[in-house]
Structures are given as C-alpha cells and as structure tokens.
PDB file of C-alpha atoms in Angstrom:
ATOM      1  CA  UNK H 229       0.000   0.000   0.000  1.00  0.00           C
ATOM      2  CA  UNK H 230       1.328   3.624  -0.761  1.00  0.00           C
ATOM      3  CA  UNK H 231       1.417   6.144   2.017  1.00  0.00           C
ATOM      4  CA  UNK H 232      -0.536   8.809   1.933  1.00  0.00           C
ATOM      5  CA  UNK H 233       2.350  10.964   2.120  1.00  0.00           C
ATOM      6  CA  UNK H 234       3.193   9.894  -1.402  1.00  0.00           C
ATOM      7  CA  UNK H 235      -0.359  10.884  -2.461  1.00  0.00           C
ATOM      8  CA  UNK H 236       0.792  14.765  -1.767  1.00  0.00           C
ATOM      9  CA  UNK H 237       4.017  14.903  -3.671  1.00  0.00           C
ATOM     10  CA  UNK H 238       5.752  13.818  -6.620  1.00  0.00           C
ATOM     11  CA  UNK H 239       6.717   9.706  -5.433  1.00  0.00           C
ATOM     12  CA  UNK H 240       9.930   9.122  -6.359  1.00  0.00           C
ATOM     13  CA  UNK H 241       9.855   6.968  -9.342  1.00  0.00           C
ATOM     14  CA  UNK H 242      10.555   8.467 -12.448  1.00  0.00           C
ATOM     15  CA  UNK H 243       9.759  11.982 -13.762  1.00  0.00           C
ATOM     16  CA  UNK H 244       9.709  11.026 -17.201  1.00  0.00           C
ATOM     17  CA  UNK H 245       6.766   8.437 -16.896  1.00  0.00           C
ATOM     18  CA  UNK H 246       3.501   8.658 -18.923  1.00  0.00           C
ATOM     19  CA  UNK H 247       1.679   9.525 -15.927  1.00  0.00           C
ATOM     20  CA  UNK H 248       3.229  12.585 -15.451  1.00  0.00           C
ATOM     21  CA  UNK H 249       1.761  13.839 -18.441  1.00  0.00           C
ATOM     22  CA  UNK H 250      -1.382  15.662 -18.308  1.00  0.00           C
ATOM     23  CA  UNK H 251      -4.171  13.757 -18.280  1.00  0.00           C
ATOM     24  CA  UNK H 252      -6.904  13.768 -20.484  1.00  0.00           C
ATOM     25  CA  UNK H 253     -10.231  14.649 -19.489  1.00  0.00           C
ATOM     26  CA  UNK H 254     -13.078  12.241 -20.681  1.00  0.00           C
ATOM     27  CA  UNK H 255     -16.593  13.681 -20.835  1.00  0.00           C
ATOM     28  CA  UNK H 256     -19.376  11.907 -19.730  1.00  0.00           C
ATOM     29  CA  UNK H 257     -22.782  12.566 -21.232  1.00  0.00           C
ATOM     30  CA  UNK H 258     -25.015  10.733 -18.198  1.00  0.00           C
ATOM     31  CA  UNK H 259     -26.544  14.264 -16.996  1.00  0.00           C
ATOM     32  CA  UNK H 260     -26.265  15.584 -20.833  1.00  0.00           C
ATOM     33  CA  UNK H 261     -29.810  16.359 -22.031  1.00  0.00           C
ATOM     34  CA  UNK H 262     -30.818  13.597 -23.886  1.00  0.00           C
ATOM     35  CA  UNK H 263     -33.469  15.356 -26.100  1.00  0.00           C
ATOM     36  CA  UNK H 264     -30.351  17.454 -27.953  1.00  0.00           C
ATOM     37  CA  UNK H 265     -27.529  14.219 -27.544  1.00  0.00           C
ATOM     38  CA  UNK H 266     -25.714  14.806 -30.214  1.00  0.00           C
ATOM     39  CA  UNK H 267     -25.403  18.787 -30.243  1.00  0.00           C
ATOM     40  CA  UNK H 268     -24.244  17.864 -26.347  1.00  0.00           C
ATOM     41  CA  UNK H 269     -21.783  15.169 -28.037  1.00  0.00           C
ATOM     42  CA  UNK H 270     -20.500  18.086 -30.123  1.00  0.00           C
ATOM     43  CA  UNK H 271     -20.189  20.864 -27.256  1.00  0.00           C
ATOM     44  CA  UNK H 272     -17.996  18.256 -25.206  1.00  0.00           C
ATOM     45  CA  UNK H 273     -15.860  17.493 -28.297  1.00  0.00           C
ATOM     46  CA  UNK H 274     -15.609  21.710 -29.157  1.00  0.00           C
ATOM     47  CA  UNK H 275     -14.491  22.288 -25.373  1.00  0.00           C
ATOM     48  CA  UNK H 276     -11.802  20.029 -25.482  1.00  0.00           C
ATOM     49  CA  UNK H 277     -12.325  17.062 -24.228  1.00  0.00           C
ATOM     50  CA  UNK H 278     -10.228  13.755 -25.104  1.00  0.00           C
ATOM     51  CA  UNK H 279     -12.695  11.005 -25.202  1.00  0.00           C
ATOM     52  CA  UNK H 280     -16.190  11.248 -24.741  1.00  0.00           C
ATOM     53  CA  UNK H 281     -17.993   8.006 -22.280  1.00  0.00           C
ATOM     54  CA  UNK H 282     -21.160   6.697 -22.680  1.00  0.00           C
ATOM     55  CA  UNK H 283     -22.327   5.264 -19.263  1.00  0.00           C
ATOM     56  CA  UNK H 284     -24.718   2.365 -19.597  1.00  0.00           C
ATOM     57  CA  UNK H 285     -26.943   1.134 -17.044  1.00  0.00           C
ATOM     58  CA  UNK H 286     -29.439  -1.414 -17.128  1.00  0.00           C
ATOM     59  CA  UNK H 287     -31.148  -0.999 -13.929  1.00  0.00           C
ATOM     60  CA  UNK H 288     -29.774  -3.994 -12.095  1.00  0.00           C
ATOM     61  CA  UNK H 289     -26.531  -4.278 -11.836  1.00  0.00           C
ATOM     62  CA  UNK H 290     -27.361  -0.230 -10.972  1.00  0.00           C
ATOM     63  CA  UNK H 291     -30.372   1.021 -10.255  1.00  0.00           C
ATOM     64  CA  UNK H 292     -30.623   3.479 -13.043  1.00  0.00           C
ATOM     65  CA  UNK H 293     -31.054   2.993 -16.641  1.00  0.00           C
ATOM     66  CA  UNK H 294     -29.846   4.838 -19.629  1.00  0.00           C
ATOM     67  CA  UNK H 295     -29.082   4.562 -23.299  1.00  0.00           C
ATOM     68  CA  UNK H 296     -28.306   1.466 -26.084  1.00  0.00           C
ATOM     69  CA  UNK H 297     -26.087   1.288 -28.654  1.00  0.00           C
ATOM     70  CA  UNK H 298     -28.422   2.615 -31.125  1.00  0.00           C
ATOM     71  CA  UNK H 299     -27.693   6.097 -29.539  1.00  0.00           C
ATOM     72  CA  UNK H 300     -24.531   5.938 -29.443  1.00  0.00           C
ATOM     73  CA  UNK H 301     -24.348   5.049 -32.893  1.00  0.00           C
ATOM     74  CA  UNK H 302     -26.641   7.911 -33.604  1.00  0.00           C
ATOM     75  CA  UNK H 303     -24.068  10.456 -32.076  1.00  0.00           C
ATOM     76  CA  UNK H 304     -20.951   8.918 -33.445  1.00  0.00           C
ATOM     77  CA  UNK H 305     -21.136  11.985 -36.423  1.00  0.00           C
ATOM     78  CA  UNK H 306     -21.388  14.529 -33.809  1.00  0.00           C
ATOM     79  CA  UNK H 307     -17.603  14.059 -32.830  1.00  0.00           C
ATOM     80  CA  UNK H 308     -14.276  12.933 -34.099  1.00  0.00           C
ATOM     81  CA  UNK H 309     -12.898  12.104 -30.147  1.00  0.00           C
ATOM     82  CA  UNK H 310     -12.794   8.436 -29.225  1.00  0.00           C
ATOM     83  CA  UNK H 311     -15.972   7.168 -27.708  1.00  0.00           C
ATOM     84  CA  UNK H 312     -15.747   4.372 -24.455  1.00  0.00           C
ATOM     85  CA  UNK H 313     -18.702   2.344 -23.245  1.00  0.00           C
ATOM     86  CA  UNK H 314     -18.507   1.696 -19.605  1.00  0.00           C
ATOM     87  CA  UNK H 315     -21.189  -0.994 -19.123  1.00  0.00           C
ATOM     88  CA  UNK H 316     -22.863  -1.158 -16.062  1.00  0.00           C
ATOM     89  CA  UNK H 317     -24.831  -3.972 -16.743  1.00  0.00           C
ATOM     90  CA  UNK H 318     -25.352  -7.394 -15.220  1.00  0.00           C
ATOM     91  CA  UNK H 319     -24.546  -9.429 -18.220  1.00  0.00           C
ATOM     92  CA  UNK H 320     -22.285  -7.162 -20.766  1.00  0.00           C
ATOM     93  CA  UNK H 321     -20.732 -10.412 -23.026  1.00  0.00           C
ATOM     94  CA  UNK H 322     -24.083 -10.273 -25.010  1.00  0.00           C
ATOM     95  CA  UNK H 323     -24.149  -6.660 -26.263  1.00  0.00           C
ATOM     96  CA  UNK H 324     -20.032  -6.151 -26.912  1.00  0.00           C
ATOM     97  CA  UNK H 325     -20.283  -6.149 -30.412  1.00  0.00           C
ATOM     98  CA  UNK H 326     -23.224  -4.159 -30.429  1.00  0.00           C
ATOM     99  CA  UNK H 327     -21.049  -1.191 -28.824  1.00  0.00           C
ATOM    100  CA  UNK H 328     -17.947  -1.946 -30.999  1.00  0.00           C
ATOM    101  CA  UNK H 329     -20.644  -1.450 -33.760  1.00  0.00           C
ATOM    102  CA  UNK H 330     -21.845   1.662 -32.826  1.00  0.00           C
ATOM    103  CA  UNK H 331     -18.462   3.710 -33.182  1.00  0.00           C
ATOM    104  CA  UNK H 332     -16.793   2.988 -29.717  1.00  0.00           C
ATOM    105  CA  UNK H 333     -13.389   2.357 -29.683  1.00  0.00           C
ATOM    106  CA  UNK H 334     -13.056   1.178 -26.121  1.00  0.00           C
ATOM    107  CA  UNK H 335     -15.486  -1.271 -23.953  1.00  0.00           C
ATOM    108  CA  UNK H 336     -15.187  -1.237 -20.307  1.00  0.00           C
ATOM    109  CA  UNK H 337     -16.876  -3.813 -18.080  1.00  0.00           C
ATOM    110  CA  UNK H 338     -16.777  -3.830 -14.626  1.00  0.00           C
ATOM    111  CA  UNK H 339     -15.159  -6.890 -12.713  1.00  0.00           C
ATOM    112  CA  UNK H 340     -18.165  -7.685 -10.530  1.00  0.00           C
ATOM    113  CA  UNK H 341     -20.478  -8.741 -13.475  1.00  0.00           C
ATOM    114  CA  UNK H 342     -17.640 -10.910 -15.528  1.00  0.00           C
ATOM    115  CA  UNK H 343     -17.096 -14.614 -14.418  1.00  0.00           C
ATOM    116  CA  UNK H 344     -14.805 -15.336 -17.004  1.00  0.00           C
ATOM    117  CA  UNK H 345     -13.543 -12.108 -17.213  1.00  0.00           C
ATOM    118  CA  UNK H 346     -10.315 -13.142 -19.558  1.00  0.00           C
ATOM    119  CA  UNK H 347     -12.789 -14.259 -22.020  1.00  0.00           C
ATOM    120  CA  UNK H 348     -14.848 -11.090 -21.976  1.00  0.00           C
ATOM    121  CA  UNK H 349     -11.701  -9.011 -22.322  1.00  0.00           C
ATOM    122  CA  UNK H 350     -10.031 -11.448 -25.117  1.00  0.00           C
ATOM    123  CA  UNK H 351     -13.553 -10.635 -26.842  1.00  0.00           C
ATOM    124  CA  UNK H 352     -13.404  -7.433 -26.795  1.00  0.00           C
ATOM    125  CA  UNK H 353      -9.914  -7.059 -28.490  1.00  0.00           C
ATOM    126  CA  UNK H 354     -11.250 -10.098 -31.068  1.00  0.00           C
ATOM    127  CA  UNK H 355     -13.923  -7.100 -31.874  1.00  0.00           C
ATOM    128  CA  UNK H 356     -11.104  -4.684 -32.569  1.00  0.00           C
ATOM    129  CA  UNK H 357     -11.723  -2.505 -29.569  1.00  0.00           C
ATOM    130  CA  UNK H 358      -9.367  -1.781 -26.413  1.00  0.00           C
ATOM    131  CA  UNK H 359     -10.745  -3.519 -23.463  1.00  0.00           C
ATOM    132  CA  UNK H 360     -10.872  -2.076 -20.076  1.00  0.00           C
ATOM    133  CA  UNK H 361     -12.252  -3.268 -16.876  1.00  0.00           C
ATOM    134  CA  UNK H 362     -13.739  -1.206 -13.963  1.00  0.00           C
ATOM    135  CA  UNK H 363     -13.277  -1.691 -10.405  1.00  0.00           C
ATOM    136  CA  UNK H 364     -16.373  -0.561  -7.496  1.00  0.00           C
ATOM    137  CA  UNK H 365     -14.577   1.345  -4.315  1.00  0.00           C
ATOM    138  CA  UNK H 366     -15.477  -2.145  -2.570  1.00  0.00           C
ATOM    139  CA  UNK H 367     -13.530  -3.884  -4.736  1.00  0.00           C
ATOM    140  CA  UNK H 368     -10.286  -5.052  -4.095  1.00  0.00           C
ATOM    141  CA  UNK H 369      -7.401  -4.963  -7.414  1.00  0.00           C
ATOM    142  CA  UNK H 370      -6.541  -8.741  -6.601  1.00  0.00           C
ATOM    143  CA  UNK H 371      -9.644  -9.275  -9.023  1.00  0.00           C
ATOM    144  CA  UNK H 372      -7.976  -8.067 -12.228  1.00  0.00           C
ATOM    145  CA  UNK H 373      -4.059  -8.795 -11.414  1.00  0.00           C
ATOM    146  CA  UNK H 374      -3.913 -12.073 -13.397  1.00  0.00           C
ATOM    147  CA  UNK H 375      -5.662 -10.012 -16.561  1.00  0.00           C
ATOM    148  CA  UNK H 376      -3.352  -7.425 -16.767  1.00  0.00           C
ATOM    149  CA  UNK H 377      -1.959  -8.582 -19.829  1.00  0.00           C
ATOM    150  CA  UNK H 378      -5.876  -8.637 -21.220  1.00  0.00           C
ATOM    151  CA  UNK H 379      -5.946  -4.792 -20.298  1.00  0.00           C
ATOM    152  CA  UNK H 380      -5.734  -1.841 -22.322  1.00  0.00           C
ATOM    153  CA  UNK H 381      -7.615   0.159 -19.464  1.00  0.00           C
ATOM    154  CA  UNK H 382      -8.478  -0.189 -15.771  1.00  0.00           C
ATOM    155  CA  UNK H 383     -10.785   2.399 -14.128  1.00  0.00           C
ATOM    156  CA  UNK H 384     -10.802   2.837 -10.906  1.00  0.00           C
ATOM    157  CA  UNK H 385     -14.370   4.312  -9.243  1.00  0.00           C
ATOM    158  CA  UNK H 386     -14.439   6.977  -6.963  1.00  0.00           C
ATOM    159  CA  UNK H 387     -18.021   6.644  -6.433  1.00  0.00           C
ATOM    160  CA  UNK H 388     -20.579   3.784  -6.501  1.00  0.00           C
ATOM    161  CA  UNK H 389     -21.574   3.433  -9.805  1.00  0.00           C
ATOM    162  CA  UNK H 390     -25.169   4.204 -10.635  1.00  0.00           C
ATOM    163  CA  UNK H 391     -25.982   7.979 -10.293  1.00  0.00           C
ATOM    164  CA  UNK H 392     -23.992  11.245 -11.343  1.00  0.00           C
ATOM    165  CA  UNK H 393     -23.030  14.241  -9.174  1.00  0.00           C
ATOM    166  CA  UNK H 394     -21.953  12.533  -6.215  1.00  0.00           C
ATOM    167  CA  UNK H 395     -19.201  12.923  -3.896  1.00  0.00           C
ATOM    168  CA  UNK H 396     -15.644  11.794  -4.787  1.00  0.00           C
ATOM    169  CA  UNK H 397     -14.412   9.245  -2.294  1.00  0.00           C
ATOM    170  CA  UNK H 398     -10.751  10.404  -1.594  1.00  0.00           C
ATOM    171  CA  UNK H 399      -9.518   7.150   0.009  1.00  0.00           C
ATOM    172  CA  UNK H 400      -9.922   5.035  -3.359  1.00  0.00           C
ATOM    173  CA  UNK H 401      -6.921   7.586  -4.119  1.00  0.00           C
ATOM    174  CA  UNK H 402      -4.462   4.477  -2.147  1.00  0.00           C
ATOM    175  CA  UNK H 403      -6.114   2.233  -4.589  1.00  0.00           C
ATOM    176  CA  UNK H 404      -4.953   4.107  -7.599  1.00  0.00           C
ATOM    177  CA  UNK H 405      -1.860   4.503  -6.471  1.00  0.00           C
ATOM    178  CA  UNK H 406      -2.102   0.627  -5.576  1.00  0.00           C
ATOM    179  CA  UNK H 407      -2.205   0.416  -9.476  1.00  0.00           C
ATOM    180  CA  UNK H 408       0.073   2.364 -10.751  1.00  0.00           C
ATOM    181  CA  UNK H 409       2.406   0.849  -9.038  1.00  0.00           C
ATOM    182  CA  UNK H 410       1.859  -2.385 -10.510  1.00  0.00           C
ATOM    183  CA  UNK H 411       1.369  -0.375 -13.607  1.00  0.00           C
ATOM    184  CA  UNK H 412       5.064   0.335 -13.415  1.00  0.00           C
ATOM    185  CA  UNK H 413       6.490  -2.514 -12.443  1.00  0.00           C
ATOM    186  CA  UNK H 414       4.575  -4.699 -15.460  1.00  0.00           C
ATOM    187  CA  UNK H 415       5.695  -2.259 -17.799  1.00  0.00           C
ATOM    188  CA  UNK H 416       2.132  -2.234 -19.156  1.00  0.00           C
ATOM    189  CA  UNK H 417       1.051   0.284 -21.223  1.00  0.00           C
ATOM    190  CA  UNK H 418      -2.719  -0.032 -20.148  1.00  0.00           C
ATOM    191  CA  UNK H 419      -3.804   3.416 -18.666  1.00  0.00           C
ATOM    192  CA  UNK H 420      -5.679   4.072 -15.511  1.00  0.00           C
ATOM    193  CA  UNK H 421      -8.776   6.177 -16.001  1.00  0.00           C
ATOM    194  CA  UNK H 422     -10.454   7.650 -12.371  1.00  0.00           C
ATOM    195  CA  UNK H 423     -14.318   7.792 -12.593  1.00  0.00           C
ATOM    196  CA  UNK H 424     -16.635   9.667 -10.090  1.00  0.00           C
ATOM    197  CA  UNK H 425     -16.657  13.294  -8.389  1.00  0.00           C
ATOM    198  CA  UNK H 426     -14.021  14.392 -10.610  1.00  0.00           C
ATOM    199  CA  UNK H 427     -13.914  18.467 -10.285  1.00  0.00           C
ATOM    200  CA  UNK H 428     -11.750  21.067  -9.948  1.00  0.00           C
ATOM    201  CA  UNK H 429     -11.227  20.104  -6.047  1.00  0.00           C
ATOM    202  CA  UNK H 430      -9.980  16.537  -6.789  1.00  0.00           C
ATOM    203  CA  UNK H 431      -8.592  16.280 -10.583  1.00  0.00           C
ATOM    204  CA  UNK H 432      -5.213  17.102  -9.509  1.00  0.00           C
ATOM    205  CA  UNK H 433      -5.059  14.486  -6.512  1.00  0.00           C
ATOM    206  CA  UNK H 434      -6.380  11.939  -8.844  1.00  0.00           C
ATOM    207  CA  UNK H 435      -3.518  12.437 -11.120  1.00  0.00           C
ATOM    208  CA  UNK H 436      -1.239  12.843  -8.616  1.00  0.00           C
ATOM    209  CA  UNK H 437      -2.245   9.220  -7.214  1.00  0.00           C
ATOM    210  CA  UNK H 438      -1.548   8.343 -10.767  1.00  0.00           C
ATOM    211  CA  UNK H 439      -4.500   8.568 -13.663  1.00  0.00           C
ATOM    212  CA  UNK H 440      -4.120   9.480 -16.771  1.00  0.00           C
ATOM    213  CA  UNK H 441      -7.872   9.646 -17.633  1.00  0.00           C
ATOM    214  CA  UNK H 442     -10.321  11.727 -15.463  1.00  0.00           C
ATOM    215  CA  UNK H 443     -14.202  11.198 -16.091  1.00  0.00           C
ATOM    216  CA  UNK H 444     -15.983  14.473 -15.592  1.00  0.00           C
ATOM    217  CA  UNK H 445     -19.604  14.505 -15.752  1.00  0.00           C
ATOM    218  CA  UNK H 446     -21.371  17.091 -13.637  1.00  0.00           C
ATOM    219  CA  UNK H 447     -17.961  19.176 -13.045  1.00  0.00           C
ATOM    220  CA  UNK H 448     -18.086  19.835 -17.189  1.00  0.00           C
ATOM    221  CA  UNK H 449     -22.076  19.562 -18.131  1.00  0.00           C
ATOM    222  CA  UNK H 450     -23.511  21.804 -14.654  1.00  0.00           C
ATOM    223  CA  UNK H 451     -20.767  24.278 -15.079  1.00  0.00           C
ATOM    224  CA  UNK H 452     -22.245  28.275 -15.439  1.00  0.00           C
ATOM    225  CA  UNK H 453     -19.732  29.192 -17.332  1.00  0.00           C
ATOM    226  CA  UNK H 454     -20.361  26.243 -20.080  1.00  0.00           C
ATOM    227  CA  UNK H 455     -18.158  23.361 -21.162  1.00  0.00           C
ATOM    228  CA  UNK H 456     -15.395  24.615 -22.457  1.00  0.00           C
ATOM    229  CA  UNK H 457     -14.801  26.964 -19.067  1.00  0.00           C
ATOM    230  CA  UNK H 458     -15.090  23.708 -17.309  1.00  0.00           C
ATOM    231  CA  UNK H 459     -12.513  21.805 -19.200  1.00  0.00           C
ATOM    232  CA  UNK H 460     -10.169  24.992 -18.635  1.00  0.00           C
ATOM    233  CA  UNK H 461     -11.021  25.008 -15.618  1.00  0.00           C
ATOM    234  CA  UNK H 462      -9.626  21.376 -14.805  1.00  0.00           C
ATOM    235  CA  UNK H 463      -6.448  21.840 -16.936  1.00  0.00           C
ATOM    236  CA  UNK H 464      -5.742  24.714 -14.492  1.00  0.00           C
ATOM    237  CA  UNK H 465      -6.372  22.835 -11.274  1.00  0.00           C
ATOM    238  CA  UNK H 466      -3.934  20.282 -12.242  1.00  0.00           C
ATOM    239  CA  UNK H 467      -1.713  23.334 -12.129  1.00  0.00           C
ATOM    240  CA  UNK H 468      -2.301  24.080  -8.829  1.00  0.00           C
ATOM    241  CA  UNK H 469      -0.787  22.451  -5.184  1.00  0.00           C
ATOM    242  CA  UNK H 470      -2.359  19.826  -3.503  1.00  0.00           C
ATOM    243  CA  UNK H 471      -2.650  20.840   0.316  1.00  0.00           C
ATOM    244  CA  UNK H 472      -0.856  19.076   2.755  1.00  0.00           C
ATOM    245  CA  UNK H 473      -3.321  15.842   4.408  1.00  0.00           C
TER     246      UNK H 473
END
C-alpha cells in the first residue's frame, strides 16, 4: 500500500513516466440532455475534451437505466474524439459487439459482473476494440491482477456506480496509487482512467495518485460558465498544489 504521504508529492519513481503527463479529461454525457444528444456530443468534443464516455446502465446491476447502442451510434457523427462504453450492466458479453458497432473504440466492463472475465476481455480485443475493466470502491485490485496482460484500461471508481453528481471518495486515491504501481512494475502500457466526483477540487489528486484519464460529468455539463470553461477550468487545477493531508 502507498502512504498517503506519497499521495501529496511527486513519489519518487521516475519523472519522465507517462503519468506525469497531463491527463486527459473524458466527458461523460449521463446528466447531458438527452433530447439534444448529439449537439451535447459536439459541445464536449468543441471544449476540449479527449474522449467522450457513454455510461450504460441497465437498472440492475445499478439502479438506473440509460441509453443502447443505437444512440450511441446515432451520435458517433457529432464528434471525431474516441468514444468508451462503460457498461454497467449485469450481463455485458451479449451486447459487446453491439457497442464496438456503434463507433466505440473502447469497452469497459466492470469486474463484478464478468465470471470469465479473460474471455470477456479477449472478446473485446477479437472485436477490434481496447478492453478495459472497472473496479467498485469495494472492490479489491486482486480481481484483475492475473488479466493485466488482457488490459488496455483499468478504471478505478471513486463513487458507486449508478448515479452522477456525487461525492468523490478520496480514500480510493491508495487504490490508484495501488495500481500504478503495478502499472510500473509490469511495464504495461494499459492506462488508468479515475471515474466519479471528478472536479476542480480533486482532478489534480487523482492524477497525482496516478491517472491518466479523469471522467468528468457534472464538473463539465452543470458548469455556469459552459463546457469549455469547465474543461479549462480542470487543466488549471492540475496546475495548482495539492494541500498538505
């Protein structure tokens, strides 16, 4: 486990690793307004954003429920950024393709719902997408260490998946930091996204635990000043000191 002094400056392995880079924001559309998707698809691709996430939910493995692939594939015009699916669904094996299909170049499942979760992820990449694997707070990352190899992305939640706009559970920042470590010492290349609560207040801890990829929902879509303030807005805090724990 990393200290949590290590969470509030630079740790000491290298400078020069990808992580250190700045990471890319990834805009999720689950509080977009779903009457004007794809103009909201386009506004998050015009402010800047890297990849754009499509959170689906089939109201049981969460209790909500969203959007299919047929809108996502009805969007996929409205931007040029790299769509993911994160699928929050009870049983994701039978509807991979039907994301892949629909314009997204990543599919993310999360742990909990995969039994044979090295087959899921080996279909995936037999699709021609990047697989990546999501992991609840409650979670522990024993449950993807043999699938590494399998991985092109790992996201780790910050909040209990199921609802947007809530609060950004700091302590899963040890569990990031739990990965990148491994990260490092696998010489991977598979890059650790951070999902939930992401705002100006916590984007730069995030990264600083080590994500490259921060999913902001509310922070980006709620903002007064409009999108593209709030993806300036999060460049700059990553800019800023963390204060001291």
């Amino acid at each position: 486990m990393v200290e949590q002094s290590t969470l509030r400056a630079r740790p000491t392995r290298s400078t020069t690793h990808s992580s250190w880079n700045e990471p890319a924001i990834v805009g999720s559309v689950l509080g977009a307004d779903y009457a004007r998707l794809g103009e909201e698809v386009a506004d998050l691709t015009d402010a800047g954003v890297g990849r754009i996430q499509w959170d689906v939910m089939d109201r049981r493995f969460v209790p909500n429920m969203t959007f299919g692939a047929d809108v996502v594939a009805a969007c996929r015009a409205h931007s040029d950024v790299p769509f993911e699916a994160h699928l929050m669904v009870q049983d994701p094996d039978p509807v991979l393709a039907d994301y892949v299909e629909a314009g997204c170049d990543t599919v993310i499942v999360h742990v909990e719902t995969c039994p044979h979760l090295h087959r899921t992820l080996a279909a995936i990449r037999e699709l021609g997408a990047k697989a990546g694997v999501a992991v609840n707070p409650s979670t522990p990352l024993d449950f993807v260490r043999h699938v590494l190899g399998q991985l092109d992305q790992i996201v780790i939640m910050t909040v209990n998946p199921g609802f947007g706009g809530q609060q950004y559970i700091a302590a899963m920042e040890h569990k990031v930091a739990e990965m990148r470590a491994l990260v490092d010492v696998s010489n991977s290349a598979l890059k650790i996204e951070v999902d939930g609560g992401i705002s100006r207040d916590t984007a730069r801890s995030a990264w600083y635990a080590g994500a490259e990829l921060l999913v902001a929902g509310s922070a980006v879509l709620s903002h007064p000043g409009g999108k593209r303030a709030a993806v300036e807005e999060l460049h700059r805090a990553m800019a800023r000191p963390i204060p001291a724990a």
